[in-house]
């Protein structure tokens, strides 16, 4: 049975993964069914880690295959386990031998070094024959000791060996203290650093020779040597002995070298052979372990001896799942095939939104705010257009947008390039958002054309709609001249600022075909004009965006079968928004359309008009159109009426529903109950309980009543939401003014950059100007990229995100779902790679 | 210490304090213990420990698993953490850490000397030494024959040296003398540590002093309990008591006169703090005095995490971790010896 299950799981998750709900979370990790198999996998993993470690130490390259092998069936696993265990035992033995040999070799080498170095000590000792006279104070102090030394002088003993460089000082001190100066320590640094066979560290050593008198002290010295981990070697007494030992050592070292080489060769062979398959095996074991972890989450049916896995699976994939199960059982040759049933459930399923490489980035932006509830309207779809558009409104510059577009295009065209695919950090972020960047670039080109800005300069593509020469008096008939303020030579010469008057015939020849007229780039009041335009534009865009959000809310209510929400929440919200701010848009557009250059002097201020709408001024103040007073009063009344509906509508409706339902429920179920049981029981059971117990119903509003009905709570939430919405309408509209602010900032910043850098050389005379132009162009390019493209782009991006998350999505998006995370080997393999690199 | 040391504390020790608190959060929970107790074999125990913060610290151990392997690995892990703390510490915290290690060093020295007395090889004993109290000179401990020898030749340069001032003697070290030496060392160690914490002032003093006072009193009780029926004279016994703590001085004088457990209990009855502890001790099936003390210690250590900007958290963390290790070892022993009836008498860390 296990085999079947395993291959089934292996197969079907291989194709696409449903996510398993954890069934036995309450069971301890060691009490689950497949704990033995998991243990086996861990054992295999341990061996493999050891193998990889050894292979890496031997500096043998680990071949990695592209194709990842499927998880092996049970029989193969046992085989693999056997092989690996054998390999491990062998390897451990060989390495142990090798280490032992190495240690021996090291000891011999140390010994030779020691003999060589101590030879000089002895010579010195011989030269200064009566060594103990170096301590005259001791001799004077106590005669007894002196005589002792004399007596023991015959039994002069030597201990010699090697000591770690760092410990020499402490060693010497301890010797002196412990043996009260009855020893002589001479040491010299070894010019050659030796490798410690256990840690592989290269350490400097000191060779030392301790001369001492007496047995007792000898013991102490030896103990101290042990304490400091000295390598002690026997000290030859005569020169002859020394020579003999040295010769013996040399031959033994030679022998050891050859043996060591042979061992190393053999080890290398074994490791090379192991290295071929180690990658596959690691992947296989990882997969196997993952499968068993999955199987551990399944519940085990004791009576039927089968495993039951409850999984979420997308409906579309059900067919694939069934086929995978069939194939799995056929492959494993099980007598009873695995089968699948769909279970009806009331639980909310996890949310799966299939994305492609284009929509992925936008979905990620939305998911960062919150994963949508199951079947909730997904704002990512609309963000594909609105997000780059709002970004571009703030980033409106033809040239900058085009550069961004080119960069993104480069990323998109080379998206299969391996180095880009695996790029990390910032580059990885750019790469993952390449399609967003592409669209942002494109939209910025569009808004740049509308603003008519290219690196802060305007482009005159179609010829300006303004004609300056028409302002001169000579081009008009005398009758016309009387009516209008026109220019003549003296006026032009003596005034610093002149204003074109569009009401003069011939001066304004009609609007520029696309975007802002380039002549504005020369005007000193350009900013005033653009500000008015951009501010109105941001308000219009913002209100449309928010209204769209509220409309999307209607779709949510429709889908979740809460029709009453549409009438009691969405429609009042819409009315509130449209009757106030919608009317504002109407006024803006009306004013644009109705008032022309001639009548512009009498055009009212929109701001004043809008404020007046709430103040009810005397009727002669209404100048926009006839009947304005009545229209505005109607709108205000609608707005005022929608507020109480918004506040009270839903809670009252739910209360009504609840009361009506429960009255009905009590009479009916009470009736049946009386017949079945005693009356006391009815009175014992609260109304609530009866109602809950008896009708699990059919239509949509029921889910509310199934829960504990708490009027106060519902009232509170609704009031809070309504207050938030009503205030939000004002503050969010104001928030959309960031579109204007940022686009202004961007335009001004690029203007400043141009004025400070490029204008300087362009105004100089030719030769110097050209010389200066080269470095300044470079500087201009660098600053443009870093400040205007990256920094400004980032800030515009953040503000666009904010506008979507806060202003747009809070109108309809709850985002309280859980993401559908399927089991997939691809997640696993990537983890393996990083692990492997570390190992 | 400066006024308002809280303001500067984080500059020097903030990182380590945060780390210690994080480590404390990773101590085993009640649920973990419940799961551990249910284990059938040591393998099960290992698997369960893997799901906790211990991670796969036993992954590279070859089978079969034994309790001592688990113990050494746990000690190693604690030692790694402690070394990390110590390597990143600044004064006065590093001195504080040295004081923490001193108690382990004393234990190690005594262990080695006892081993030498029983003619065991140094290597054999070294394995049993606590890694926190390891120092280079300690392997040479067994060359000393008297305690002044021990001091002059070996320990004079270690942090233990200052504690030797009143235990210099030329007596050869037999078992009793070693025990006396240990208690004297411990006494002066605790006194020095107490003084250090007191001088440090601030929250550290407020937190550490009660803990150390309790430690001193506990030692006094334990010494008294252990000296019943030995040839230790009452004056000698009194000289072993640390001279601070809640019992000092009247309680200690009374304790010195105590002759059996009941008299000791009567002394404890004078103290509100120790009365309930002694009442909790039961003869059959109840807790031992040791366990009761451990429980009280755990409580004090856990409470010390309620204050901020002090060094006590490090001491408390090490002690709690040690208690946790004792618990795990206890559970593991019970499992491996199939002695499940007593498996629940570990000391929970709440």
PDB file of C-alpha atoms in Angstrom, chain A residues 515-752:
ATOM      1  CA  UNK A 515      -1.146  67.764 -25.169  1.00  0.00           C
ATOM      2  CA  UNK A 516       0.096  71.108 -23.954  1.00  0.00           C
ATOM      3  CA  UNK A 517       1.043  73.768 -26.464  1.00  0.00           C
ATOM      4  CA  UNK A 518       4.867  74.045 -26.616  1.00  0.00           C
ATOM      5  CA  UNK A 519       4.646  77.803 -26.421  1.00  0.00           C
ATOM      6  CA  UNK A 520       3.915  77.470 -22.724  1.00  0.00           C
ATOM      7  CA  UNK A 521       7.500  76.419 -22.219  1.00  0.00           C
ATOM      8  CA  UNK A 522       8.486  79.991 -22.983  1.00  0.00           C
ATOM      9  CA  UNK A 523       5.834  81.584 -20.834  1.00  0.00           C
ATOM     10  CA  UNK A 524       6.624  82.943 -17.385  1.00  0.00           C
ATOM     11  CA  UNK A 525       3.199  81.980 -16.082  1.00  0.00           C
ATOM     12  CA  UNK A 526       3.667  78.431 -17.286  1.00  0.00           C
ATOM     13  CA  UNK A 527       3.628  77.030 -13.769  1.00  0.00           C
ATOM     14  CA  UNK A 528       0.352  78.725 -12.862  1.00  0.00           C
ATOM     15  CA  UNK A 529      -1.248  77.305 -15.934  1.00  0.00           C
ATOM     16  CA  UNK A 530       0.130  73.801 -15.476  1.00  0.00           C
ATOM     17  CA  UNK A 531      -0.721  73.722 -11.795  1.00  0.00           C
ATOM     18  CA  UNK A 532      -4.350  74.529 -12.436  1.00  0.00           C
ATOM     19  CA  UNK A 533      -4.479  71.900 -15.151  1.00  0.00           C
ATOM     20  CA  UNK A 534      -2.704  69.156 -13.209  1.00  0.00           C
ATOM     21  CA  UNK A 535      -4.613  69.771 -10.010  1.00  0.00           C
ATOM     22  CA  UNK A 536      -7.945  69.436 -11.742  1.00  0.00           C
ATOM     23  CA  UNK A 537      -6.709  66.427 -13.633  1.00  0.00           C
ATOM     24  CA  UNK A 538      -5.621  64.655 -10.419  1.00  0.00           C
ATOM     25  CA  UNK A 539      -8.959  65.283  -8.768  1.00  0.00           C
ATOM     26  CA  UNK A 540     -10.802  63.948 -11.797  1.00  0.00           C
ATOM     27  CA  UNK A 541      -8.597  60.859 -12.048  1.00  0.00           C
ATOM     28  CA  UNK A 542      -8.834  60.231  -8.336  1.00  0.00           C
ATOM     29  CA  UNK A 543     -12.587  60.411  -8.148  1.00  0.00           C
ATOM     30  CA  UNK A 544     -12.988  58.176 -11.177  1.00  0.00           C
ATOM     31  CA  UNK A 545     -10.563  55.695  -9.637  1.00  0.00           C
ATOM     32  CA  UNK A 546     -12.375  55.625  -6.307  1.00  0.00           C
ATOM     33  CA  UNK A 547     -15.818  55.413  -7.884  1.00  0.00           C
ATOM     34  CA  UNK A 548     -14.566  52.461  -9.855  1.00  0.00           C
ATOM     35  CA  UNK A 549     -13.483  50.887  -6.597  1.00  0.00           C
ATOM     36  CA  UNK A 550     -16.946  51.294  -5.119  1.00  0.00           C
ATOM     37  CA  UNK A 551     -18.485  49.793  -8.266  1.00  0.00           C
ATOM     38  CA  UNK A 552     -16.185  46.785  -7.945  1.00  0.00           C
ATOM     39  CA  UNK A 553     -17.534  46.393  -4.425  1.00  0.00           C
ATOM     40  CA  UNK A 554     -20.953  45.763  -5.986  1.00  0.00           C
ATOM     41  CA  UNK A 555     -19.541  42.772  -7.848  1.00  0.00           C
ATOM     42  CA  UNK A 556     -18.174  41.426  -4.586  1.00  0.00           C
ATOM     43  CA  UNK A 557     -21.559  41.735  -2.909  1.00  0.00           C
ATOM     44  CA  UNK A 558     -23.227  40.094  -5.900  1.00  0.00           C
ATOM     45  CA  UNK A 559     -20.853  37.163  -5.757  1.00  0.00           C
ATOM     46  CA  UNK A 560     -21.074  36.636  -2.040  1.00  0.00           C
ATOM     47  CA  UNK A 561     -24.860  36.795  -2.271  1.00  0.00           C
ATOM     48  CA  UNK A 562     -25.235  39.790  -0.055  1.00  0.00           C
ATOM     49  CA  UNK A 563     -27.614  41.772  -2.235  1.00  0.00           C
ATOM     50  CA  UNK A 564     -28.755  43.887   0.696  1.00  0.00           C
ATOM     51  CA  UNK A 565     -25.226  45.242   0.892  1.00  0.00           C
ATOM     52  CA  UNK A 566     -25.608  46.715  -2.571  1.00  0.00           C
ATOM     53  CA  UNK A 567     -28.715  48.679  -1.629  1.00  0.00           C
ATOM     54  CA  UNK A 568     -27.660  49.546   1.876  1.00  0.00           C
ATOM     55  CA  UNK A 569     -23.950  50.122   1.451  1.00  0.00           C
ATOM     56  CA  UNK A 570     -22.693  50.409  -2.116  1.00  0.00           C
ATOM     57  CA  UNK A 571     -25.453  52.588  -3.552  1.00  0.00           C
ATOM     58  CA  UNK A 572     -25.443  55.113  -0.696  1.00  0.00           C
ATOM     59  CA  UNK A 573     -21.671  55.196  -0.988  1.00  0.00           C
ATOM     60  CA  UNK A 574     -21.889  55.856  -4.699  1.00  0.00           C
ATOM     61  CA  UNK A 575     -24.514  58.536  -4.225  1.00  0.00           C
ATOM     62  CA  UNK A 576     -22.479  60.209  -1.518  1.00  0.00           C
ATOM     63  CA  UNK A 577     -19.411  60.243  -3.692  1.00  0.00           C
ATOM     64  CA  UNK A 578     -21.060  61.287  -6.944  1.00  0.00           C
ATOM     65  CA  UNK A 579     -23.363  63.927  -5.533  1.00  0.00           C
ATOM     66  CA  UNK A 580     -20.508  65.799  -3.985  1.00  0.00           C
ATOM     67  CA  UNK A 581     -17.269  65.048  -5.749  1.00  0.00           C
ATOM     68  CA  UNK A 582     -18.888  63.839  -8.921  1.00  0.00           C
ATOM     69  CA  UNK A 583     -20.582  67.195  -9.140  1.00  0.00           C
ATOM     70  CA  UNK A 584     -17.209  68.836  -8.660  1.00  0.00           C
ATOM     71  CA  UNK A 585     -15.935  67.019 -11.733  1.00  0.00           C
ATOM     72  CA  UNK A 586     -18.996  68.071 -13.605  1.00  0.00           C
ATOM     73  CA  UNK A 587     -18.330  71.691 -12.711  1.00  0.00           C
ATOM     74  CA  UNK A 588     -14.701  71.451 -13.793  1.00  0.00           C
ATOM     75  CA  UNK A 589     -15.560  70.015 -17.162  1.00  0.00           C
ATOM     76  CA  UNK A 590     -18.537  72.333 -17.604  1.00  0.00           C
ATOM     77  CA  UNK A 591     -16.331  75.313 -16.988  1.00  0.00           C
ATOM     78  CA  UNK A 592     -13.728  74.088 -19.461  1.00  0.00           C
ATOM     79  CA  UNK A 593     -16.350  73.654 -22.139  1.00  0.00           C
ATOM     80  CA  UNK A 594     -18.544  76.685 -21.630  1.00  0.00           C
ATOM     81  CA  UNK A 595     -16.215  79.559 -20.925  1.00  0.00           C
ATOM     82  CA  UNK A 596     -14.029  80.764 -23.796  1.00  0.00           C
ATOM     83  CA  UNK A 597     -11.319  83.382 -24.040  1.00  0.00           C
ATOM     84  CA  UNK A 598     -13.890  86.178 -24.447  1.00  0.00           C
ATOM     85  CA  UNK A 599     -15.956  85.184 -21.440  1.00  0.00           C
ATOM     86  CA  UNK A 600     -13.106  84.109 -19.227  1.00  0.00           C
ATOM     87  CA  UNK A 601     -13.278  87.305 -17.146  1.00  0.00           C
ATOM     88  CA  UNK A 602     -16.712  86.387 -15.790  1.00  0.00           C
ATOM     89  CA  UNK A 603     -15.898  82.690 -15.182  1.00  0.00           C
ATOM     90  CA  UNK A 604     -16.477  81.791 -11.511  1.00  0.00           C
ATOM     91  CA  UNK A 605     -13.914  80.048  -9.348  1.00  0.00           C
ATOM     92  CA  UNK A 606     -14.704  76.368  -8.977  1.00  0.00           C
ATOM     93  CA  UNK A 607     -13.426  76.286  -5.452  1.00  0.00           C
ATOM     94  CA  UNK A 608     -15.753  79.085  -4.351  1.00  0.00           C
ATOM     95  CA  UNK A 609     -18.641  77.499  -6.201  1.00  0.00           C
ATOM     96  CA  UNK A 610     -18.018  74.171  -4.506  1.00  0.00           C
ATOM     97  CA  UNK A 611     -17.818  75.717  -1.074  1.00  0.00           C
ATOM     98  CA  UNK A 612     -20.909  77.781  -1.755  1.00  0.00           C
ATOM     99  CA  UNK A 613     -22.786  74.624  -2.547  1.00  0.00           C
ATOM    100  CA  UNK A 614     -22.842  73.873   1.174  1.00  0.00           C
ATOM    101  CA  UNK A 615     -23.405  77.428   2.349  1.00  0.00           C
ATOM    102  CA  UNK A 616     -26.611  78.298   0.423  1.00  0.00           C
ATOM    103  CA  UNK A 617     -25.691  81.870  -0.578  1.00  0.00           C
ATOM    104  CA  UNK A 618     -28.239  84.324  -2.034  1.00  0.00           C
ATOM    105  CA  UNK A 619     -29.458  83.268  -5.437  1.00  0.00           C
ATOM    106  CA  UNK A 620     -27.626  85.990  -7.392  1.00  0.00           C
ATOM    107  CA  UNK A 621     -24.353  84.245  -6.570  1.00  0.00           C
ATOM    108  CA  UNK A 622     -25.140  81.286  -8.804  1.00  0.00           C
ATOM    109  CA  UNK A 623     -23.500  82.105 -12.086  1.00  0.00           C
ATOM    110  CA  UNK A 624     -22.479  78.789 -13.607  1.00  0.00           C
ATOM    111  CA  UNK A 625     -25.739  77.929 -15.267  1.00  0.00           C
ATOM    112  CA  UNK A 626     -29.394  78.552 -14.766  1.00  0.00           C
ATOM    113  CA  UNK A 627     -31.143  76.361 -12.272  1.00  0.00           C
ATOM    114  CA  UNK A 628     -27.865  75.712 -10.512  1.00  0.00           C
ATOM    115  CA  UNK A 629     -29.452  76.459  -7.139  1.00  0.00           C
ATOM    116  CA  UNK A 630     -32.101  73.779  -7.448  1.00  0.00           C
ATOM    117  CA  UNK A 631     -29.755  71.162  -8.795  1.00  0.00           C
ATOM    118  CA  UNK A 632     -27.345  71.745  -5.957  1.00  0.00           C
ATOM    119  CA  UNK A 633     -30.053  71.546  -3.318  1.00  0.00           C
ATOM    120  CA  UNK A 634     -31.263  68.243  -4.752  1.00  0.00           C
ATOM    121  CA  UNK A 635     -27.751  66.873  -4.756  1.00  0.00           C
ATOM    122  CA  UNK A 636     -27.182  67.986  -1.184  1.00  0.00           C
ATOM    123  CA  UNK A 637     -30.393  66.387  -0.044  1.00  0.00           C
ATOM    124  CA  UNK A 638     -29.407  63.117  -1.682  1.00  0.00           C
ATOM    125  CA  UNK A 639     -25.999  63.294  -0.016  1.00  0.00           C
ATOM    126  CA  UNK A 640     -27.533  64.043   3.341  1.00  0.00           C
ATOM    127  CA  UNK A 641     -30.006  61.206   2.983  1.00  0.00           C
ATOM    128  CA  UNK A 642     -27.398  58.664   1.992  1.00  0.00           C
ATOM    129  CA  UNK A 643     -25.456  59.221   5.210  1.00  0.00           C
ATOM    130  CA  UNK A 644     -28.044  57.806   7.663  1.00  0.00           C
ATOM    131  CA  UNK A 645     -28.733  54.949   5.260  1.00  0.00           C
ATOM    132  CA  UNK A 646     -25.036  54.193   5.270  1.00  0.00           C
ATOM    133  CA  UNK A 647     -24.862  54.343   9.048  1.00  0.00           C
ATOM    134  CA  UNK A 648     -28.011  52.519  10.024  1.00  0.00           C
ATOM    135  CA  UNK A 649     -29.225  50.635   6.979  1.00  0.00           C
ATOM    136  CA  UNK A 650     -27.247  47.444   7.241  1.00  0.00           C
ATOM    137  CA  UNK A 651     -27.432  46.911  11.026  1.00  0.00           C
ATOM    138  CA  UNK A 652     -31.157  47.620  11.121  1.00  0.00           C
ATOM    139  CA  UNK A 653     -31.796  45.331   8.181  1.00  0.00           C
ATOM    140  CA  UNK A 654     -29.805  42.552   9.822  1.00  0.00           C
ATOM    141  CA  UNK A 655     -31.666  43.096  13.070  1.00  0.00           C
ATOM    142  CA  UNK A 656     -34.962  42.924  11.254  1.00  0.00           C
ATOM    143  CA  UNK A 657     -33.857  39.794   9.434  1.00  0.00           C
ATOM    144  CA  UNK A 658     -32.718  38.213  12.663  1.00  0.00           C
ATOM    145  CA  UNK A 659     -35.858  39.020  14.619  1.00  0.00           C
ATOM    146  CA  UNK A 660     -38.210  38.035  11.846  1.00  0.00           C
ATOM    147  CA  UNK A 661     -36.358  34.815  11.269  1.00  0.00           C
ATOM    148  CA  UNK A 662     -36.113  33.856  14.892  1.00  0.00           C
ATOM    149  CA  UNK A 663     -39.810  34.567  15.572  1.00  0.00           C
ATOM    150  CA  UNK A 664     -40.654  32.388  12.670  1.00  0.00           C
ATOM    151  CA  UNK A 665     -38.119  29.792  13.687  1.00  0.00           C
ATOM    152  CA  UNK A 666     -39.346  29.537  17.257  1.00  0.00           C
ATOM    153  CA  UNK A 667     -42.935  29.064  16.292  1.00  0.00           C
ATOM    154  CA  UNK A 668     -42.094  26.368  13.823  1.00  0.00           C
ATOM    155  CA  UNK A 669     -39.397  24.403  15.582  1.00  0.00           C
ATOM    156  CA  UNK A 670     -41.074  24.895  18.916  1.00  0.00           C
ATOM    157  CA  UNK A 671     -44.086  23.243  17.459  1.00  0.00           C
ATOM    158  CA  UNK A 672     -42.229  20.173  16.298  1.00  0.00           C
ATOM    159  CA  UNK A 673     -40.273  19.943  19.481  1.00  0.00           C
ATOM    160  CA  UNK A 674     -43.299  19.998  21.685  1.00  0.00           C
ATOM    161  CA  UNK A 675     -44.559  17.031  19.875  1.00  0.00           C
ATOM    162  CA  UNK A 676     -41.338  15.130  20.230  1.00  0.00           C
ATOM    163  CA  UNK A 677     -40.092  16.046  23.656  1.00  0.00           C
ATOM    164  CA  UNK A 678     -41.157  17.666  26.813  1.00  0.00           C
ATOM    165  CA  UNK A 679     -41.890  21.337  26.981  1.00  0.00           C
ATOM    166  CA  UNK A 680     -39.134  22.019  29.442  1.00  0.00           C
ATOM    167  CA  UNK A 681     -36.575  21.315  26.898  1.00  0.00           C
ATOM    168  CA  UNK A 682     -37.948  24.007  24.683  1.00  0.00           C
ATOM    169  CA  UNK A 683     -37.741  26.512  27.436  1.00  0.00           C
ATOM    170  CA  UNK A 684     -34.270  25.337  28.337  1.00  0.00           C
ATOM    171  CA  UNK A 685     -32.977  25.752  24.877  1.00  0.00           C
ATOM    172  CA  UNK A 686     -32.583  29.364  24.012  1.00  0.00           C
ATOM    173  CA  UNK A 687     -34.200  30.685  20.895  1.00  0.00           C
ATOM    174  CA  UNK A 688     -30.846  31.050  19.402  1.00  0.00           C
ATOM    175  CA  UNK A 689     -29.907  27.409  19.854  1.00  0.00           C
ATOM    176  CA  UNK A 690     -33.054  26.081  18.366  1.00  0.00           C
ATOM    177  CA  UNK A 691     -32.720  28.279  15.410  1.00  0.00           C
ATOM    178  CA  UNK A 692     -29.120  27.348  14.899  1.00  0.00           C
ATOM    179  CA  UNK A 693     -29.751  23.700  15.308  1.00  0.00           C
ATOM    180  CA  UNK A 694     -32.678  23.441  13.014  1.00  0.00           C
ATOM    181  CA  UNK A 695     -32.284  25.451   9.930  1.00  0.00           C
ATOM    182  CA  UNK A 696     -29.043  25.381   8.117  1.00  0.00           C
ATOM    183  CA  UNK A 697     -30.367  27.228   5.253  1.00  0.00           C
ATOM    184  CA  UNK A 698     -30.396  27.872   1.654  1.00  0.00           C
ATOM    185  CA  UNK A 699     -30.229  31.543   0.920  1.00  0.00           C
ATOM    186  CA  UNK A 700     -27.414  33.979   1.274  1.00  0.00           C
ATOM    187  CA  UNK A 701     -28.214  36.149   4.258  1.00  0.00           C
ATOM    188  CA  UNK A 702     -28.305  33.156   6.507  1.00  0.00           C
ATOM    189  CA  UNK A 703     -24.623  32.953   7.205  1.00  0.00           C
ATOM    190  CA  UNK A 704     -24.873  36.119   9.218  1.00  0.00           C
ATOM    191  CA  UNK A 705     -27.561  34.717  11.465  1.00  0.00           C
ATOM    192  CA  UNK A 706     -25.830  31.402  11.880  1.00  0.00           C
ATOM    193  CA  UNK A 707     -23.136  33.163  13.783  1.00  0.00           C
ATOM    194  CA  UNK A 708     -23.814  34.649  17.163  1.00  0.00           C
ATOM    195  CA  UNK A 709     -25.960  37.675  16.404  1.00  0.00           C
ATOM    196  CA  UNK A 710     -24.617  40.697  18.182  1.00  0.00           C
ATOM    197  CA  UNK A 711     -26.393  43.859  17.188  1.00  0.00           C
ATOM    198  CA  UNK A 712     -24.047  46.153  19.062  1.00  0.00           C
ATOM    199  CA  UNK A 713     -21.026  44.762  17.338  1.00  0.00           C
ATOM    200  CA  UNK A 714     -22.513  45.000  13.878  1.00  0.00           C
ATOM    201  CA  UNK A 715     -23.626  48.522  14.610  1.00  0.00           C
ATOM    202  CA  UNK A 716     -20.170  49.498  15.771  1.00  0.00           C
ATOM    203  CA  UNK A 717     -18.383  48.077  12.747  1.00  0.00           C
ATOM    204  CA  UNK A 718     -20.851  49.663  10.375  1.00  0.00           C
ATOM    205  CA  UNK A 719     -20.544  53.046  12.059  1.00  0.00           C
ATOM    206  CA  UNK A 720     -16.787  52.853  11.977  1.00  0.00           C
ATOM    207  CA  UNK A 721     -16.779  51.850   8.331  1.00  0.00           C
ATOM    208  CA  UNK A 722     -19.203  54.598   7.412  1.00  0.00           C
ATOM    209  CA  UNK A 723     -17.273  57.270   9.221  1.00  0.00           C
ATOM    210  CA  UNK A 724     -14.144  56.029   7.576  1.00  0.00           C
ATOM    211  CA  UNK A 725     -15.773  56.125   4.185  1.00  0.00           C
ATOM    212  CA  UNK A 726     -17.296  59.596   4.513  1.00  0.00           C
ATOM    213  CA  UNK A 727     -14.127  61.149   5.840  1.00  0.00           C
ATOM    214  CA  UNK A 728     -12.147  59.052   3.408  1.00  0.00           C
ATOM    215  CA  UNK A 729     -13.973  60.572   0.462  1.00  0.00           C
ATOM    216  CA  UNK A 730     -12.558  63.947   1.386  1.00  0.00           C
ATOM    217  CA  UNK A 731      -9.128  62.865   2.536  1.00  0.00           C
ATOM    218  CA  UNK A 732      -8.660  60.375  -0.275  1.00  0.00           C
ATOM    219  CA  UNK A 733      -9.577  62.960  -2.856  1.00  0.00           C
ATOM    220  CA  UNK A 734      -7.014  65.232  -1.297  1.00  0.00           C
ATOM    221  CA  UNK A 735      -4.612  62.339  -1.328  1.00  0.00           C
ATOM    222  CA  UNK A 736      -4.882  62.058  -5.077  1.00  0.00           C
ATOM    223  CA  UNK A 737      -3.406  65.541  -5.279  1.00  0.00           C
ATOM    224  CA  UNK A 738      -0.089  63.753  -4.835  1.00  0.00           C
ATOM    225  CA  UNK A 739      -0.361  63.044  -8.531  1.00  0.00           C
ATOM    226  CA  UNK A 740      -0.093  66.741  -9.152  1.00  0.00           C
ATOM    227  CA  UNK A 741       2.552  67.331  -6.507  1.00  0.00           C
ATOM    228  CA  UNK A 742       4.872  64.613  -7.703  1.00  0.00           C
ATOM    229  CA  UNK A 743       4.543  65.438 -11.363  1.00  0.00           C
ATOM    230  CA  UNK A 744       5.285  69.048 -10.467  1.00  0.00           C
ATOM    231  CA  UNK A 745       8.307  67.972  -8.460  1.00  0.00           C
ATOM    232  CA  UNK A 746       9.552  65.807 -11.271  1.00  0.00           C
ATOM    233  CA  UNK A 747       9.154  68.529 -13.866  1.00  0.00           C
ATOM    234  CA  UNK A 748      10.815  71.132 -11.677  1.00  0.00           C
ATOM    235  CA  UNK A 749      13.699  68.865 -10.745  1.00  0.00           C
ATOM    236  CA  UNK A 750      14.493  68.056 -14.338  1.00  0.00           C
ATOM    237  CA  UNK A 751      14.147  71.729 -15.173  1.00  0.00           C
ATOM    238  CA  UNK A 752      16.622  72.652 -12.454  1.00  0.00           C
TER     239      UNK A 752
END
